[in-house]
CSV table of C-alpha atoms in Angstrom, one decimal:
chain,number,residue,atom,x,y,z
A,20,UNK,CA,100.0,105.4,97.4
A,21,UNK,CA,103.7,105.6,96.3
A,22,UNK,CA,105.1,106.5,93.1
A,23,UNK,CA,108.6,104.9,92.5
A,24,UNK,CA,110.4,106.8,89.7
A,25,UNK,CA,114.1,107.3,88.9
A,26,UNK,CA,113.0,110.8,87.5
A,27,UNK,CA,115.0,113.6,89.1
A,28,UNK,CA,112.8,116.7,89.0
A,29,UNK,CA,114.6,119.7,87.6
A,30,UNK,CA,112.9,122.4,89.7
A,31,UNK,CA,115.0,124.8,91.9
A,32,UNK,CA,113.8,126.2,95.2
A,33,UNK,CA,113.8,129.6,93.7
A,34,UNK,CA,110.5,128.7,91.9
A,35,UNK,CA,108.8,128.1,95.3
A,36,UNK,CA,109.8,131.3,97.1
A,37,UNK,CA,109.4,129.4,100.5
A,38,UNK,CA,112.0,131.4,102.5
A,39,UNK,CA,110.0,133.6,104.8
A,40,UNK,CA,112.6,134.2,107.5
A,41,UNK,CA,116.2,133.7,108.0
A,42,UNK,CA,117.1,130.0,108.9
A,43,UNK,CA,119.3,130.1,112.0
A,44,UNK,CA,119.6,126.4,112.9
A,45,UNK,CA,123.3,126.9,112.8
A,46,UNK,CA,123.0,130.0,114.8
A,47,UNK,CA,121.6,128.4,117.9
A,48,UNK,CA,117.9,129.1,117.0
A,49,UNK,CA,116.0,128.6,120.3
A,50,UNK,CA,113.0,126.6,118.8
A,51,UNK,CA,113.1,122.8,118.9
A,52,UNK,CA,115.2,121.4,116.0
A,53,UNK,CA,112.6,118.6,115.5
A,54,UNK,CA,109.8,121.0,115.5
A,55,UNK,CA,111.8,123.2,113.1
A,56,UNK,CA,112.0,120.2,110.7
A,57,UNK,CA,108.2,119.6,111.0
A,58,UNK,CA,107.1,123.0,110.2
A,59,UNK,CA,109.6,123.4,107.2
A,60,UNK,CA,108.7,120.2,105.8
A,61,UNK,CA,105.0,121.0,105.9
A,62,UNK,CA,105.5,124.4,104.7
A,63,UNK,CA,107.3,123.1,101.7
A,64,UNK,CA,105.3,120.2,100.4
A,65,UNK,CA,101.9,119.8,102.3
A,66,UNK,CA,99.0,119.5,99.9
A,67,UNK,CA,96.7,121.7,101.9
A,68,UNK,CA,99.3,124.3,102.8
A,69,UNK,CA,97.1,127.0,101.3
A,70,UNK,CA,94.4,126.2,103.8
A,71,UNK,CA,96.6,126.4,106.9
A,72,UNK,CA,97.4,130.0,108.0
A,73,UNK,CA,100.4,128.9,110.1
A,74,UNK,CA,102.0,127.4,107.1
A,75,UNK,CA,102.0,130.5,105.1
A,76,UNK,CA,105.4,131.9,104.0
A,77,UNK,CA,104.7,135.2,105.9
A,78,UNK,CA,103.2,133.5,109.0
A,79,UNK,CA,105.9,134.9,111.2
A,80,UNK,CA,107.5,138.4,111.1
A,81,UNK,CA,110.8,137.5,112.8
A,82,UNK,CA,113.0,134.7,113.8
A,83,UNK,CA,112.0,135.2,117.4
A,84,UNK,CA,108.4,135.0,116.6
A,85,UNK,CA,109.0,131.7,114.7
A,86,UNK,CA,111.1,130.3,117.6
A,87,UNK,CA,108.4,131.2,120.1
A,88,UNK,CA,105.8,129.5,117.9
A,89,UNK,CA,107.8,126.3,117.8
A,90,UNK,CA,108.5,126.3,121.5
A,91,UNK,CA,104.7,126.6,122.1
A,92,UNK,CA,104.3,123.0,121.3
A,93,UNK,CA,105.1,120.2,123.9
A,94,UNK,CA,106.0,117.7,121.2
A,95,UNK,CA,106.5,117.4,117.5
A,96,UNK,CA,103.4,115.3,117.4
A,97,UNK,CA,101.4,118.3,118.8
A,98,UNK,CA,102.8,120.6,116.2
A,99,UNK,CA,102.3,118.3,113.3
A,100,UNK,CA,98.7,117.7,114.3
A,101,UNK,CA,98.0,121.5,114.6
A,102,UNK,CA,99.0,121.8,111.0
A,103,UNK,CA,96.7,119.2,109.6
A,104,UNK,CA,93.7,120.5,107.6
A,105,UNK,CA,90.3,119.3,108.7
A,106,UNK,CA,91.5,115.9,110.1
A,107,UNK,CA,88.2,114.3,110.4
A,108,UNK,CA,86.9,115.1,107.0
A,109,UNK,CA,89.7,116.1,104.4
A,110,UNK,CA,93.1,115.0,105.7
A,111,UNK,CA,92.6,111.7,107.6
A,112,UNK,CA,95.9,110.3,106.4
A,113,UNK,CA,98.9,112.4,107.0
A,114,UNK,CA,101.0,111.2,110.0
A,115,UNK,CA,104.2,111.6,111.9
A,116,UNK,CA,106.4,108.8,113.5
A,117,UNK,CA,109.3,108.9,116.0
A,118,UNK,CA,110.9,105.6,114.5
A,119,UNK,CA,111.3,105.8,110.8
A,120,UNK,CA,113.1,102.3,110.8
A,121,UNK,CA,109.6,100.8,111.6
A,122,UNK,CA,107.9,103.0,108.9
A,123,UNK,CA,110.4,101.9,106.3
A,124,UNK,CA,109.9,98.3,107.3
A,125,UNK,CA,106.2,98.3,107.0
A,126,UNK,CA,106.3,100.1,103.6
A,127,UNK,CA,108.6,97.3,102.3
A,128,UNK,CA,106.1,94.7,103.7
A,129,UNK,CA,108.0,93.8,106.8
A,130,UNK,CA,105.9,93.9,110.1
A,131,UNK,CA,105.7,92.2,113.4
A,132,UNK,CA,102.8,89.8,113.0
A,133,UNK,CA,101.4,86.5,114.1
A,134,UNK,CA,99.8,86.1,110.7
A,135,UNK,CA,96.1,86.6,111.8
A,136,UNK,CA,93.9,89.1,110.2
A,137,UNK,CA,90.5,89.8,111.7
A,138,UNK,CA,87.5,91.9,112.3
A,139,UNK,CA,86.0,92.8,115.6
A,140,UNK,CA,82.1,93.0,116.1
A,141,UNK,CA,79.9,93.8,119.0
A,142,UNK,CA,78.4,90.7,120.6
A,143,UNK,CA,74.7,90.4,120.0
A,144,UNK,CA,72.7,92.4,122.7
A,145,UNK,CA,75.8,94.0,124.0
A,146,UNK,CA,77.4,97.5,123.7
A,147,UNK,CA,80.8,96.5,125.2
A,148,UNK,CA,81.6,92.8,124.6
A,149,UNK,CA,83.3,91.9,121.4
A,150,UNK,CA,83.9,88.9,119.3
A,151,UNK,CA,86.5,88.4,116.6
A,152,UNK,CA,86.3,86.7,113.3
A,153,UNK,CA,89.4,85.5,111.4
A,154,UNK,CA,89.3,87.0,107.9
A,155,UNK,CA,92.6,85.7,106.7
A,156,UNK,CA,95.6,83.6,107.9
A,157,UNK,CA,99.0,84.5,106.4
A,158,UNK,CA,101.1,81.6,105.1
A,159,UNK,CA,104.2,80.5,107.0
A,160,UNK,CA,103.1,82.3,110.1
A,161,UNK,CA,102.3,81.6,113.7
A,162,UNK,CA,98.7,81.5,112.8
A,163,UNK,CA,99.0,79.1,109.9
A,164,UNK,CA,101.2,76.8,111.9
A,165,UNK,CA,98.6,76.7,114.8
A,166,UNK,CA,95.9,75.5,112.5
A,167,UNK,CA,93.8,78.7,112.8
A,168,UNK,CA,91.6,79.2,109.7
A,169,UNK,CA,89.5,81.8,108.0
A,170,UNK,CA,86.1,82.1,109.7
A,171,UNK,CA,87.2,81.0,113.2
A,172,UNK,CA,85.5,82.9,115.9
A,173,UNK,CA,87.2,84.1,119.2
A,174,UNK,CA,85.7,85.8,122.2
A,175,UNK,CA,88.6,86.2,124.6
A,176,UNK,CA,92.4,86.4,124.9
A,177,UNK,CA,94.2,84.5,127.7
A,178,UNK,CA,90.9,83.8,129.4
A,179,UNK,CA,89.8,87.4,129.4
A,180,UNK,CA,86.6,88.3,127.6
A,181,UNK,CA,87.3,90.7,124.8
A,182,UNK,CA,85.7,94.1,125.4
A,183,UNK,CA,85.9,97.6,123.9
A,184,UNK,CA,88.1,98.7,126.8
A,185,UNK,CA,90.7,95.9,126.6
A,186,UNK,CA,91.0,94.8,123.0
A,187,UNK,CA,94.0,97.0,122.3
A,188,UNK,CA,96.1,95.8,125.2
A,189,UNK,CA,95.0,92.0,124.7
A,190,UNK,CA,95.5,91.8,120.9
A,191,UNK,CA,98.5,94.2,121.0
A,192,UNK,CA,100.5,91.7,123.1
A,193,UNK,CA,103.4,89.9,121.3
A,194,UNK,CA,102.2,86.5,122.5
A,195,UNK,CA,98.7,85.3,123.7
A,196,UNK,CA,96.3,82.5,123.6
A,197,UNK,CA,93.3,82.9,121.4
A,198,UNK,CA,90.1,81.7,123.2
A,199,UNK,CA,87.9,80.1,120.4
A,200,UNK,CA,84.1,80.2,120.3
A,201,UNK,CA,81.2,79.3,118.3
A,202,UNK,CA,78.4,81.7,117.0
A,203,UNK,CA,75.1,80.3,117.7
A,204,UNK,CA,72.3,81.9,115.7
A,205,UNK,CA,69.6,79.6,117.1
A,206,UNK,CA,68.1,79.1,113.6
A,207,UNK,CA,66.7,82.5,113.2
A,208,UNK,CA,67.4,85.4,110.8
A,209,UNK,CA,68.0,88.1,113.5
A,210,UNK,CA,70.7,88.5,116.1
A,211,UNK,CA,68.5,89.2,119.1
A,212,UNK,CA,68.6,85.6,120.1
A,213,UNK,CA,72.2,84.9,119.0
A,214,UNK,CA,74.6,83.6,121.6
A,215,UNK,CA,78.4,83.1,121.7
A,216,UNK,CA,79.4,79.7,123.1
A,217,UNK,CA,82.9,78.9,124.2
A,218,UNK,CA,84.7,76.0,122.4
A,219,UNK,CA,86.8,75.4,125.5
A,220,UNK,CA,89.7,75.6,123.1
A,221,UNK,CA,92.7,78.0,122.8
A,222,UNK,CA,95.2,78.6,120.1
A,223,UNK,CA,98.6,80.1,121.0
A,224,UNK,CA,100.0,82.8,118.8
A,225,UNK,CA,103.3,84.7,118.7
A,226,UNK,CA,104.3,87.7,116.8
A,227,UNK,CA,107.7,87.8,115.0
A,228,UNK,CA,109.2,89.8,112.1
A,229,UNK,CA,107.2,88.8,109.1
A,230,UNK,CA,107.6,89.8,105.4
A,231,UNK,CA,104.3,89.5,103.7
A,232,UNK,CA,104.1,88.5,100.1
A,233,UNK,CA,101.1,90.6,98.8
A,234,UNK,CA,100.3,87.9,96.2
A,235,UNK,CA,98.2,85.9,98.5
A,236,UNK,CA,96.8,83.5,96.0
A,237,UNK,CA,96.3,82.9,92.3
A,238,UNK,CA,94.1,80.6,90.4
A,239,UNK,CA,92.7,79.9,86.9
A,240,UNK,CA,89.1,78.8,86.4
A,241,UNK,CA,87.4,77.5,83.3
A,242,UNK,CA,84.1,79.3,83.0
A,243,UNK,CA,82.0,78.4,80.0
A,244,UNK,CA,85.0,77.4,78.1
A,245,UNK,CA,86.9,80.6,79.0
A,246,UNK,CA,90.0,80.9,81.1
A,247,UNK,CA,89.5,83.2,84.1
A,248,UNK,CA,92.5,84.4,86.1
A,249,UNK,CA,92.1,85.2,89.8
A,250,UNK,CA,94.6,87.2,91.9
A,251,UNK,CA,94.1,88.1,95.5
A,252,UNK,CA,96.6,91.0,95.9
A,253,UNK,CA,96.9,92.4,99.4
A,254,UNK,CA,99.4,95.2,99.1
A,255,UNK,CA,101.1,97.4,96.6
A,256,UNK,CA,104.6,96.5,97.8
A,257,UNK,CA,107.5,97.4,95.4
A,258,UNK,CA,109.7,94.6,96.6
A,259,UNK,CA,107.3,92.1,95.1
A,260,UNK,CA,106.8,93.7,91.7
A,261,UNK,CA,108.8,91.0,90.1
A,262,UNK,CA,106.7,88.3,91.7
A,263,UNK,CA,103.6,90.2,90.5
A,264,UNK,CA,104.8,90.2,86.8
A,265,UNK,CA,105.6,86.4,87.2
A,266,UNK,CA,102.0,85.7,88.2
A,267,UNK,CA,100.8,87.6,85.1
A,268,UNK,CA,103.3,85.5,83.0
A,269,UNK,CA,101.4,82.4,84.2
A,270,UNK,CA,98.1,84.1,83.3
A,271,UNK,CA,99.4,85.1,79.9
A,272,UNK,CA,100.8,81.7,79.1
A,273,UNK,CA,97.4,80.2,80.1
A,274,UNK,CA,95.5,82.4,77.6
A,275,UNK,CA,93.5,84.1,80.4
A,276,UNK,CA,90.6,85.9,78.8
A,277,UNK,CA,89.2,87.3,82.0
A,278,UNK,CA,90.6,88.5,85.2
A,279,UNK,CA,89.2,88.8,88.8
A,280,UNK,CA,91.4,91.1,90.8
A,281,UNK,CA,90.6,90.7,94.6
A,282,UNK,CA,91.7,93.8,96.5
A,283,UNK,CA,89.2,93.3,99.3
A,284,UNK,CA,91.8,93.6,102.1
A,285,UNK,CA,94.3,95.7,100.2
A,286,UNK,CA,94.7,99.0,102.0
A,287,UNK,CA,97.3,100.5,99.5
A,288,UNK,CA,100.9,101.1,99.0
A,289,UNK,CA,103.2,102.1,96.1
A,290,UNK,CA,101.8,104.1,93.2
A,291,UNK,CA,104.4,102.6,90.9
A,292,UNK,CA,103.2,99.1,91.8
A,293,UNK,CA,99.7,100.3,90.9
A,294,UNK,CA,100.9,101.5,87.6
A,295,UNK,CA,102.7,98.3,86.9
A,296,UNK,CA,99.6,96.3,87.9
A,297,UNK,CA,97.3,98.4,85.7
A,298,UNK,CA,99.7,98.0,82.8
A,299,UNK,CA,99.8,94.3,83.2
A,300,UNK,CA,96.0,94.1,83.1
A,301,UNK,CA,95.9,96.1,79.9
A,302,UNK,CA,99.1,96.7,77.8
A,303,UNK,CA,97.4,98.4,75.0
A,304,UNK,CA,97.6,101.9,76.6
A,305,UNK,CA,101.5,102.2,76.9
A,306,UNK,CA,102.4,105.9,77.2
A,307,UNK,CA,98.8,107.0,77.9
A,308,UNK,CA,97.9,109.0,81.1
A,309,UNK,CA,97.5,106.9,84.1
A,310,UNK,CA,97.1,109.7,86.6
A,311,UNK,CA,97.8,113.4,86.8
A,312,UNK,CA,99.0,115.0,90.1
A,313,UNK,CA,97.6,118.1,91.8
A,314,UNK,CA,99.9,119.6,94.4
A,315,UNK,CA,99.7,122.7,96.6
A,316,UNK,CA,99.6,125.9,94.6
A,317,UNK,CA,103.3,126.7,94.9
A,318,UNK,CA,104.4,123.2,93.7
A,319,UNK,CA,101.7,123.1,91.1
A,320,UNK,CA,102.9,126.5,89.5
A,321,UNK,CA,106.5,125.4,89.7
A,322,UNK,CA,105.8,122.1,87.9
A,323,UNK,CA,103.7,123.7,85.3
A,324,UNK,CA,106.3,126.4,84.6
A,325,UNK,CA,109.3,124.0,84.4
A,326,UNK,CA,107.7,121.0,82.8
A,327,UNK,CA,103.9,119.9,83.0
A,328,UNK,CA,104.9,116.4,82.0
A,329,UNK,CA,106.4,116.0,85.6
A,330,UNK,CA,102.8,116.0,86.9
A,331,UNK,CA,101.8,113.0,84.8
A,332,UNK,CA,102.4,109.2,85.4
A,333,UNK,CA,101.8,107.0,82.3
A,334,UNK,CA,101.0,103.4,81.6
A,335,UNK,CA,104.3,101.5,81.0
A,336,UNK,CA,105.3,98.3,79.2
A,337,UNK,CA,108.4,97.5,81.3
A,338,UNK,CA,109.7,97.7,84.8
A,339,UNK,CA,113.3,99.0,84.8
A,340,UNK,CA,113.8,97.3,81.5
A,341,UNK,CA,111.9,94.0,82.2
A,342,UNK,CA,109.1,93.5,79.9
A,343,UNK,CA,105.7,93.4,81.5
A,344,UNK,CA,103.5,90.3,81.0
A,345,UNK,CA,100.4,92.2,79.8
A,346,UNK,CA,96.9,90.7,79.1
A,347,UNK,CA,95.4,93.4,76.9
A,348,UNK,CA,92.1,93.0,78.5
A,349,UNK,CA,89.1,95.2,77.8
A,350,UNK,CA,87.3,94.3,81.1
A,351,UNK,CA,88.4,93.5,84.6
A,352,UNK,CA,86.5,92.5,87.7
A,353,UNK,CA,87.7,94.0,90.9
A,354,UNK,CA,86.6,92.9,94.4
A,355,UNK,CA,86.9,95.9,96.7
A,356,UNK,CA,85.3,96.6,100.0
A,357,UNK,CA,85.4,99.4,102.6
A,358,UNK,CA,89.0,98.2,103.7
A,359,UNK,CA,90.2,98.6,100.1
A,360,UNK,CA,92.0,102.0,100.0
A,361,UNK,CA,94.4,104.4,98.4
A,362,UNK,CA,96.4,102.5,95.7
A,363,UNK,CA,93.6,100.0,95.4
A,364,UNK,CA,91.2,102.8,94.6
A,365,UNK,CA,93.8,104.4,92.3
A,366,UNK,CA,93.8,101.3,90.1
A,367,UNK,CA,89.9,101.3,89.8
A,368,UNK,CA,89.8,105.1,89.1
A,369,UNK,CA,92.7,105.1,86.7
A,370,UNK,CA,91.6,102.1,84.6
A,371,UNK,CA,87.9,103.3,84.4
A,372,UNK,CA,88.4,105.7,81.5
A,373,UNK,CA,90.1,103.0,79.4
A,374,UNK,CA,88.3,99.7,80.1
A,375,UNK,CA,85.2,98.3,81.7
A,376,UNK,CA,85.9,97.9,85.5
A,377,UNK,CA,83.3,95.9,87.3
A,378,UNK,CA,83.6,96.8,90.9
A,379,UNK,CA,82.0,94.0,93.1
A,380,UNK,CA,81.6,94.7,96.8
A,381,UNK,CA,81.2,97.8,98.9
A,382,UNK,CA,82.1,101.5,98.8
A,383,UNK,CA,85.8,101.7,99.2
A,384,UNK,CA,87.7,103.8,101.8
A,385,UNK,CA,87.9,107.1,99.9
A,386,UNK,CA,91.6,108.0,99.7
A,387,UNK,CA,92.8,109.8,96.6
A,388,UNK,CA,95.8,111.5,98.0
A,389,UNK,CA,99.4,110.5,97.9
A,390,UNK,CA,102.1,111.0,100.6
A,391,UNK,CA,105.9,110.8,100.7
A,392,UNK,CA,108.3,110.3,103.6
A,393,UNK,CA,110.2,113.5,104.8
A,394,UNK,CA,113.3,113.0,106.9
A,395,UNK,CA,115.2,115.7,108.9
A,396,UNK,CA,118.0,116.3,106.4
A,397,UNK,CA,119.0,119.2,104.2
A,398,UNK,CA,116.8,118.1,101.4
A,399,UNK,CA,114.3,116.0,103.4
A,400,UNK,CA,115.7,112.8,102.0
A,401,UNK,CA,117.0,109.7,103.9
A,402,UNK,CA,120.5,110.5,103.2
A,403,UNK,CA,122.0,112.8,105.7
A,404,UNK,CA,119.2,112.4,108.2
A,405,UNK,CA,119.8,114.0,111.5
A,406,UNK,CA,121.3,111.2,113.6
A,407,UNK,CA,120.0,112.7,116.9
A,408,UNK,CA,116.4,111.5,116.5
A,409,UNK,CA,114.4,109.1,114.2
A,410,UNK,CA,111.4,111.3,113.4
A,411,UNK,CA,110.0,111.3,110.0
A,412,UNK,CA,106.8,112.6,108.5
A,413,UNK,CA,104.4,111.2,105.9
A,414,UNK,CA,102.4,114.3,104.8
A,415,UNK,CA,99.9,114.2,101.9
A,416,UNK,CA,101.5,115.9,98.9
A,417,UNK,CA,99.2,115.6,96.0
A,418,UNK,CA,95.8,114.3,95.0
A,419,UNK,CA,95.5,112.0,92.0
A,420,UNK,CA,93.2,112.7,89.1
A,421,UNK,CA,92.4,110.0,86.4
A,422,UNK,CA,92.5,110.7,82.7
A,423,UNK,CA,89.1,112.6,82.8
A,424,UNK,CA,89.9,114.4,86.0
A,425,UNK,CA,87.9,112.3,88.5
A,426,UNK,CA,89.1,112.8,92.1
A,427,UNK,CA,87.8,113.8,95.5
A,428,UNK,CA,85.9,110.6,96.1
A,429,UNK,CA,85.5,111.3,99.8
A,430,UNK,CA,82.9,108.6,100.2
A,431,UNK,CA,84.9,106.0,98.3
A,432,UNK,CA,84.2,104.4,95.0
A,433,UNK,CA,80.7,103.0,94.6
A,434,UNK,CA,80.4,99.4,93.6
A,435,UNK,CA,78.7,98.3,90.4
A,436,UNK,CA,77.4,95.1,92.2
A,437,UNK,CA,76.8,95.7,95.9
A,438,UNK,CA,77.8,92.7,97.8
A,439,UNK,CA,79.2,92.2,101.4
A,440,UNK,CA,81.2,89.3,102.8
A,441,UNK,CA,79.1,87.0,105.0
A,442,UNK,CA,81.2,87.1,108.1
A,443,UNK,CA,79.4,84.1,109.5
A,444,UNK,CA,80.0,82.0,106.5
A,445,UNK,CA,83.1,83.6,104.9
A,446,UNK,CA,84.0,80.6,102.6
A,447,UNK,CA,87.5,80.0,101.4
A,448,UNK,CA,89.5,82.7,99.7
A,449,UNK,CA,90.0,81.8,96.0
A,450,UNK,CA,87.2,79.1,96.0
A,451,UNK,CA,84.8,79.5,93.3
A,452,UNK,CA,81.9,79.3,95.7
A,453,UNK,CA,83.1,82.2,97.9
A,454,UNK,CA,80.4,84.9,97.7
A,455,UNK,CA,82.3,87.7,96.1
A,456,UNK,CA,84.4,85.6,93.6
A,457,UNK,CA,81.2,83.6,92.7
A,458,UNK,CA,79.4,86.8,91.7
A,459,UNK,CA,82.2,87.6,89.4
A,460,UNK,CA,82.3,84.2,87.8
A,461,UNK,CA,78.6,84.3,87.4
A,462,UNK,CA,78.7,87.5,85.5
A,463,UNK,CA,81.4,86.0,83.2
A,464,UNK,CA,79.2,82.9,82.7
A,465,UNK,CA,76.1,85.0,81.9
A,466,UNK,CA,76.9,88.8,81.5
A,467,UNK,CA,73.4,89.6,80.7
A,468,UNK,CA,72.0,88.4,84.1
A,469,UNK,CA,71.7,91.2,86.6
A,470,UNK,CA,73.3,90.5,90.0
A,471,UNK,CA,71.2,91.6,92.9
A,472,UNK,CA,72.7,93.1,96.0
A,473,UNK,CA,73.1,90.4,98.7
A,474,UNK,CA,73.2,91.3,102.4
A,475,UNK,CA,71.2,89.2,104.9
A,476,UNK,CA,69.2,90.7,107.7
A,477,UNK,CA,71.6,89.0,110.2
A,478,UNK,CA,74.7,90.3,108.4
A,479,UNK,CA,73.3,93.9,108.2
A,480,UNK,CA,72.6,93.7,112.1
A,481,UNK,CA,76.2,92.7,113.0
A,482,UNK,CA,77.9,95.9,114.2
A,483,UNK,CA,81.6,96.2,113.0
A,484,UNK,CA,83.9,97.6,115.6
A,485,UNK,CA,87.4,97.4,114.4
A,486,UNK,CA,89.7,95.3,112.4
A,487,UNK,CA,93.3,94.2,112.4
A,488,UNK,CA,94.4,97.2,110.4
A,489,UNK,CA,93.8,99.2,113.5
A,490,UNK,CA,97.0,97.8,115.0
A,491,UNK,CA,98.9,98.8,111.8
A,492,UNK,CA,100.0,102.4,112.1
A,493,UNK,CA,100.8,103.0,108.4
A,494,UNK,CA,97.8,101.3,106.8
A,495,UNK,CA,95.6,103.0,104.1
A,496,UNK,CA,98.8,104.3,102.4
A,497,UNK,CA,99.4,105.6,99.0
A,498,UNK,CA,102.8,106.8,98.9
A,499,UNK,CA,105.3,108.2,96.5
A,500,UNK,CA,109.1,107.7,96.3
A,501,UNK,CA,109.7,110.6,94.1
A,502,UNK,CA,112.9,112.6,94.7
A,503,UNK,CA,112.0,116.1,95.8
A,504,UNK,CA,113.3,118.8,93.5
A,505,UNK,CA,115.2,120.9,95.9
A,506,UNK,CA,118.5,121.6,97.4
A,507,UNK,CA,117.7,123.0,100.8
A,508,UNK,CA,120.1,124.0,103.5
A,509,UNK,CA,118.6,123.8,107.0
């Protein structure tokens, strides 16, 4: 989740009192310079600093003790990981990279991709063999050019059966042949007699640098005489905010009265894009609270002492002066699954106190914290970054609260209508007969009819193993581009 704002925060380092020892980087301190950057950045802004003893301002009683501590780690990654608070349960999302160029590209929507998104499942009656099911084919990609379609099944790569031991190396290759298969359910409702049958057909895919437009598809349906807009939005990517506003211009000019927002594969991105999207959906809440930020105790006190308004993000009616095309809706249907994370969840949570949000799908990922990129520079910004390495960190820095204070949804957001995709019959994204979209359209057609949860016995017995997001190091992100309020000399 990322907030993009031109606001320069007017808080000085004195408010934070973070200097616990003399900085001797320029005096040949013996600790690793990269480790020094890691510790200082985490000590400054980490959301859970108060819970990590080694991040306390008085953790070291001398420069020598600090240097010895830094030298006790074999890599910056090891130090960083040692400073994470409860990795498995609380902070699942902070990370460090040794190539911030790749990080910046992915946050901008630029990746190395063949255009195939997929989910991996254990084969019936096996604990080791896998099958893959294509969930999405990105336009103008190797996958789309090859004729691959959503719902295609594959069981091998380059003639090698896909297993839990080799899937990373096989699918991680830059070029490979996808061995297609058919899933044969033998006409029964259980998986015990199901088989995977080779199609004796392969599709060659190649990964290239690819810029993904997060606006995957839009449509307008007429349902009971009402115009219903549909938007599948796959990433909160700031570089495409203008295109998002253009999509809403079409909705607005078409007198759209309802909106189905499809975030099923959207793992997050820019908080500012989330604010813009939410403001386009509504429009009648300009200036009202979108979210409030809660930082570590030192930052929180500094913000509250200087200007509490700095902790608040509000609904807007323009993007850098360009008027937003807002629909002024009182209700929105949001399709969200377990793969919907961070900024996707933020939209649902932030809109909920204001309008009726009908969440169709599954419990979401459960990420309510935001991060920012820290570079090894005097003020942790990109400018002046140490040219001797390309390490950067993306630590969690605050958690988001909606207008009524809702946060800490560890287990995700619970759907109003529990539905899952039928992976053996996925349907066409944006088609009115596709399971999840059809549920939303049915409720618009007859809002008094109660939608029952749908999950077949066969679907329930398929065991999900991994999905293509596993190959994306920076997925499930909610990041801020907020200038830190400091002038720090390392």
